[in-house]
């Protein structure tokens, strides 16, 4: 696997999308050897984790939960 | 299995309640307005219960209810005036990435030190809808590409290309927000550059 292959597969890897065992091992082996790709990987992982955790951080209003419960009760 | 209506409600409620926080935040990202988000969730729940006898037990309830939510949004809340300009492919080519050239400061540290949660939400919410929905479903809610394709009724290849462009747009926006606030602003010219990958 070279740097170009890695960039192509990196998002699949980060998103937990199905890769073959062989592809997954090749990615991990490349990341251990190549500093440039490893930095890119670390940065991408950090960036999307920051987006994910901030995007999941809204709390749902209690009033909406009770509203939904009473809607269901009336079905 | 034949159930009484009361039993049906109980099963529905048990499946639904754990998903409400995710449905609400997704509704918020789509409507960009709390009041509309609450109405959208309520409307989607009402539709889902009406269709619940067609839900196959043991299949993916989460994907099923998200599909109802996104359809309800597109049919009842999304107006033409909300349409945003989608950047052209050429504009997308001007991709920026975080490229530190100072010793000892990582791009991760720069982001952490400059961006707030509001910046991140603002960036997500300013993506055109077709990119925003894919970004939210995959990157925030953790749906697989295949589930996302089913929720949005689009081919999986379209999910991947929208996700790819959505990521680029988001990264570009976050970079811009970060640069506007960076404490290293004065040294931008020589120190920090927006570099094409
Ligand atoms: Zn490499």
mmCIF file of N, CA and C in Angstrom, chain A residues 11-12 15 17 40 42-44 46-48 50-52 54-61 64 67-69 71-73 75, chain B residues 5 9 13 16 20 24-25 28-29 38-39 42 46 49 98 108 111-112 115 117 120 139-140 144-145 160 163 167 170-171:
data_model
loop_
_atom_site.group_PDB
_atom_site.id
_atom_site.type_symbol
_atom_site.label_atom_id
_atom_site.label_comp_id
_atom_site.label_asym_id
_atom_site.label_seq_id
_atom_site.Cartn_x
_atom_site.Cartn_y
_atom_site.Cartn_z
ATOM 1 N N UNK A 11 -10.912 7.185 4.800
ATOM 2 C CA UNK A 11 -12.240 7.491 5.337
ATOM 3 C C UNK A 11 -13.056 6.238 5.621
ATOM 4 N N UNK A 12 -12.888 5.227 4.789
ATOM 5 C CA UNK A 12 -13.557 3.950 5.083
ATOM 6 C C UNK A 12 -13.091 3.436 6.437
ATOM 7 N N UNK A 15 -14.449 5.634 9.247
ATOM 8 C CA UNK A 15 -15.894 5.512 9.422
ATOM 9 C C UNK A 15 -16.312 4.110 9.838
ATOM 10 N N UNK A 17 -16.197 1.522 8.043
ATOM 11 C CA UNK A 17 -16.866 0.836 6.936
ATOM 12 C C UNK A 17 -16.101 -0.433 6.595
ATOM 13 N N UNK A 40 -1.623 12.662 9.106
ATOM 14 C CA UNK A 40 -2.906 12.936 8.457
ATOM 15 C C UNK A 40 -4.025 12.142 9.152
ATOM 16 N N UNK A 42 -4.038 10.944 12.232
ATOM 17 C CA UNK A 42 -4.290 11.454 13.585
ATOM 18 C C UNK A 42 -5.121 12.731 13.533
ATOM 19 N N UNK A 43 -4.793 13.571 12.562
ATOM 20 C CA UNK A 43 -5.543 14.817 12.457
ATOM 21 C C UNK A 43 -6.991 14.572 12.055
ATOM 22 N N UNK A 44 -7.186 13.744 11.053
ATOM 23 C CA UNK A 44 -8.551 13.456 10.598
ATOM 24 C C UNK A 44 -9.369 12.813 11.720
ATOM 25 N N UNK A 46 -8.950 13.171 14.884
ATOM 26 C CA UNK A 46 -9.245 14.220 15.864
ATOM 27 C C UNK A 46 -10.371 15.134 15.370
ATOM 28 N N UNK A 47 -10.253 15.563 14.120
ATOM 29 C CA UNK A 47 -11.227 16.510 13.566
ATOM 30 C C UNK A 47 -12.648 15.931 13.591
ATOM 31 N N UNK A 48 -12.793 14.707 13.098
ATOM 32 C CA UNK A 48 -14.154 14.151 13.004
ATOM 33 C C UNK A 48 -14.689 13.719 14.339
ATOM 34 N N UNK A 50 -14.071 15.516 16.980
ATOM 35 C CA UNK A 50 -14.503 16.804 17.523
ATOM 36 C C UNK A 50 -15.886 17.171 16.965
ATOM 37 N N UNK A 51 -16.071 16.936 15.678
ATOM 38 C CA UNK A 51 -17.377 17.208 15.056
ATOM 39 C C UNK A 51 -18.442 16.283 15.672
ATOM 40 N N UNK A 52 -18.098 15.011 15.808
ATOM 41 C CA UNK A 52 -19.060 14.042 16.334
ATOM 42 C C UNK A 52 -19.477 14.390 17.765
ATOM 43 N N UNK A 54 -19.255 17.181 19.492
ATOM 44 C CA UNK A 54 -19.998 18.440 19.619
ATOM 45 C C UNK A 54 -21.389 18.333 19.000
ATOM 46 N N UNK A 55 -21.496 17.561 17.952
ATOM 47 C CA UNK A 55 -22.781 17.390 17.282
ATOM 48 C C UNK A 55 -23.767 16.532 18.058
ATOM 49 N N UNK A 56 -23.280 15.813 19.060
ATOM 50 C CA UNK A 56 -24.168 14.953 19.842
ATOM 51 C C UNK A 56 -24.505 15.550 21.183
ATOM 52 N N UNK A 57 -24.131 16.788 21.362
ATOM 53 C CA UNK A 57 -24.155 17.351 22.697
ATOM 54 C C UNK A 57 -25.413 18.144 23.063
ATOM 55 N N UNK A 58 -26.403 18.164 22.175
ATOM 56 C CA UNK A 58 -27.626 18.911 22.514
ATOM 57 C C UNK A 58 -28.458 18.088 23.477
ATOM 58 N N UNK A 59 -28.983 18.749 24.510
ATOM 59 C CA UNK A 59 -29.883 17.944 25.339
ATOM 60 C C UNK A 59 -31.316 18.208 24.901
ATOM 61 N N UNK A 60 -32.104 17.174 24.995
ATOM 62 C CA UNK A 60 -33.477 17.270 24.538
ATOM 63 C C UNK A 60 -34.313 17.915 25.642
ATOM 64 N N UNK A 61 -35.175 18.875 25.301
ATOM 65 C CA UNK A 61 -35.988 19.518 26.345
ATOM 66 C C UNK A 61 -36.921 18.494 27.003
ATOM 67 N N UNK A 64 -40.351 18.352 25.668
ATOM 68 C CA UNK A 64 -40.612 17.634 24.413
ATOM 69 C C UNK A 64 -40.868 16.154 24.705
ATOM 70 N N UNK A 67 -44.290 15.897 25.975
ATOM 71 C CA UNK A 67 -45.221 16.142 24.874
ATOM 72 C C UNK A 67 -45.376 14.877 24.013
ATOM 73 N N UNK A 68 -44.262 14.233 23.706
ATOM 74 C CA UNK A 68 -44.305 13.012 22.890
ATOM 75 C C UNK A 68 -45.051 11.908 23.638
ATOM 76 N N UNK A 69 -44.775 11.797 24.947
ATOM 77 C CA UNK A 69 -45.454 10.757 25.725
ATOM 78 C C UNK A 69 -46.963 10.973 25.718
ATOM 79 N N UNK A 71 -48.647 12.552 23.410
ATOM 80 C CA UNK A 71 -49.121 12.272 22.045
ATOM 81 C C UNK A 71 -49.342 10.768 21.874
ATOM 82 N N UNK A 72 -48.380 9.983 22.356
ATOM 83 C CA UNK A 72 -48.506 8.531 22.228
ATOM 84 C C UNK A 72 -49.716 8.030 23.022
ATOM 85 N N UNK A 73 -49.897 8.574 24.212
ATOM 86 C CA UNK A 73 -51.029 8.142 25.048
ATOM 87 C C UNK A 73 -52.368 8.370 24.343
ATOM 88 N N UNK A 75 -52.892 8.192 21.070
ATOM 89 C CA UNK A 75 -53.050 7.454 19.803
ATOM 90 C C UNK A 75 -54.224 6.493 19.903
ATOM 91 N N UNK B 5 -54.062 -2.471 21.013
ATOM 92 C CA UNK B 5 -53.482 -1.159 20.749
ATOM 93 C C UNK B 5 -52.576 -0.705 21.901
ATOM 94 N N UNK B 9 -48.679 0.303 21.574
ATOM 95 C CA UNK B 9 -48.120 1.582 22.051
ATOM 96 C C UNK B 9 -46.923 1.368 22.946
ATOM 97 N N UNK B 13 -43.310 2.751 22.194
ATOM 98 C CA UNK B 13 -42.681 3.695 23.115
ATOM 99 C C UNK B 13 -41.315 3.203 23.601
ATOM 100 N N UNK B 16 -38.932 3.801 20.858
ATOM 101 C CA UNK B 16 -38.771 5.211 20.502
ATOM 102 C C UNK B 16 -37.977 6.030 21.517
ATOM 103 N N UNK B 20 -35.088 9.326 21.054
ATOM 104 C CA UNK B 20 -35.557 10.728 21.010
ATOM 105 C C UNK B 20 -34.443 11.774 21.029
ATOM 106 N N UNK B 24 -34.106 14.415 18.034
ATOM 107 C CA UNK B 24 -34.224 15.845 18.284
ATOM 108 C C UNK B 24 -33.009 16.612 17.755
ATOM 109 N N UNK B 25 -31.805 16.112 18.051
ATOM 110 C CA UNK B 25 -30.630 16.889 17.583
ATOM 111 C C UNK B 25 -30.522 16.852 16.053
ATOM 112 N N UNK B 28 -32.898 19.356 14.826
ATOM 113 C CA UNK B 28 -32.322 20.696 15.033
ATOM 114 C C UNK B 28 -31.337 21.070 13.929
ATOM 115 N N UNK B 29 -30.472 20.122 13.561
ATOM 116 C CA UNK B 29 -29.494 20.401 12.504
ATOM 117 C C UNK B 29 -30.202 20.633 11.170
ATOM 118 N N UNK B 38 -38.834 20.704 17.354
ATOM 119 C CA UNK B 38 -39.769 20.010 18.243
ATOM 120 C C UNK B 38 -41.016 19.567 17.484
ATOM 121 N N UNK B 39 -41.541 20.448 16.637
ATOM 122 C CA UNK B 39 -42.731 20.082 15.847
ATOM 123 C C UNK B 39 -42.409 18.939 14.884
ATOM 124 N N UNK B 42 -42.319 15.649 16.724
ATOM 125 C CA UNK B 42 -43.677 15.203 17.055
ATOM 126 C C UNK B 42 -44.407 14.665 15.819
ATOM 127 N N UNK B 46 -45.744 10.797 15.188
ATOM 128 C CA UNK B 46 -47.145 10.506 14.848
ATOM 129 C C UNK B 46 -47.218 9.646 13.586
ATOM 130 N N UNK B 49 -45.970 6.070 14.316
ATOM 131 C CA UNK B 49 -46.931 5.193 14.994
ATOM 132 C C UNK B 49 -48.016 4.734 14.024
ATOM 133 N N UNK B 98 -5.331 21.964 7.275
ATOM 134 C CA UNK B 98 -4.625 22.637 8.353
ATOM 135 C C UNK B 98 -3.155 22.304 8.231
ATOM 136 N N UNK B 108 -4.202 20.048 15.612
ATOM 137 C CA UNK B 108 -5.206 19.663 16.598
ATOM 138 C C UNK B 108 -5.299 20.706 17.710
ATOM 139 N N UNK B 111 -7.059 23.910 16.541
ATOM 140 C CA UNK B 111 -8.512 23.764 16.512
ATOM 141 C C UNK B 111 -9.096 23.804 17.911
ATOM 142 N N UNK B 112 -8.489 23.036 18.807
ATOM 143 C CA UNK B 112 -8.999 22.992 20.177
ATOM 144 C C UNK B 112 -8.987 24.365 20.822
ATOM 145 N N UNK B 115 -11.729 26.855 18.228
ATOM 146 C CA UNK B 115 -13.117 26.593 17.865
ATOM 147 C C UNK B 115 -13.980 26.265 19.075
ATOM 148 N N UNK B 117 -17.990 25.009 20.436
ATOM 149 C CA UNK B 117 -19.070 24.134 19.999
ATOM 150 C C UNK B 117 -20.002 24.877 19.026
ATOM 151 N N UNK B 120 -18.681 24.865 15.549
ATOM 152 C CA UNK B 120 -18.823 23.575 14.883
ATOM 153 C C UNK B 120 -20.268 23.385 14.412
ATOM 154 N N UNK B 139 -21.539 10.923 10.210
ATOM 155 C CA UNK B 139 -20.461 11.350 11.106
ATOM 156 C C UNK B 139 -20.941 11.618 12.518
ATOM 157 N N UNK B 140 -22.189 12.019 12.669
ATOM 158 C CA UNK B 140 -22.660 12.314 14.022
ATOM 159 C C UNK B 140 -23.477 11.162 14.588
ATOM 160 N N UNK B 144 -24.183 3.532 9.067
ATOM 161 C CA UNK B 144 -23.262 3.066 8.027
ATOM 162 C C UNK B 144 -23.652 3.724 6.699
ATOM 163 N N UNK B 145 -22.764 3.619 5.711
ATOM 164 C CA UNK B 145 -23.072 4.180 4.386
ATOM 165 C C UNK B 145 -24.338 3.525 3.836
ATOM 166 N N UNK B 160 -21.453 8.240 -0.555
ATOM 167 C CA UNK B 160 -20.011 8.416 -0.415
ATOM 168 C C UNK B 160 -19.526 9.724 -1.030
ATOM 169 N N UNK B 163 -20.715 12.604 1.154
ATOM 170 C CA UNK B 163 -19.956 12.620 2.405
ATOM 171 C C UNK B 163 -18.566 13.208 2.176
ATOM 172 N N UNK B 167 -17.486 16.625 3.892
ATOM 173 C CA UNK B 167 -16.306 16.713 4.758
ATOM 174 C C UNK B 167 -15.385 17.841 4.320
ATOM 175 N N UNK B 170 -16.930 21.186 5.209
ATOM 176 C CA UNK B 170 -16.903 21.411 6.649
ATOM 177 C C UNK B 170 -15.490 21.739 7.122
ATOM 178 N N UNK B 171 -14.531 21.012 6.594
ATOM 179 C CA UNK B 171 -13.147 21.239 6.987
ATOM 180 C C UNK B 171 -12.695 22.638 6.575
#
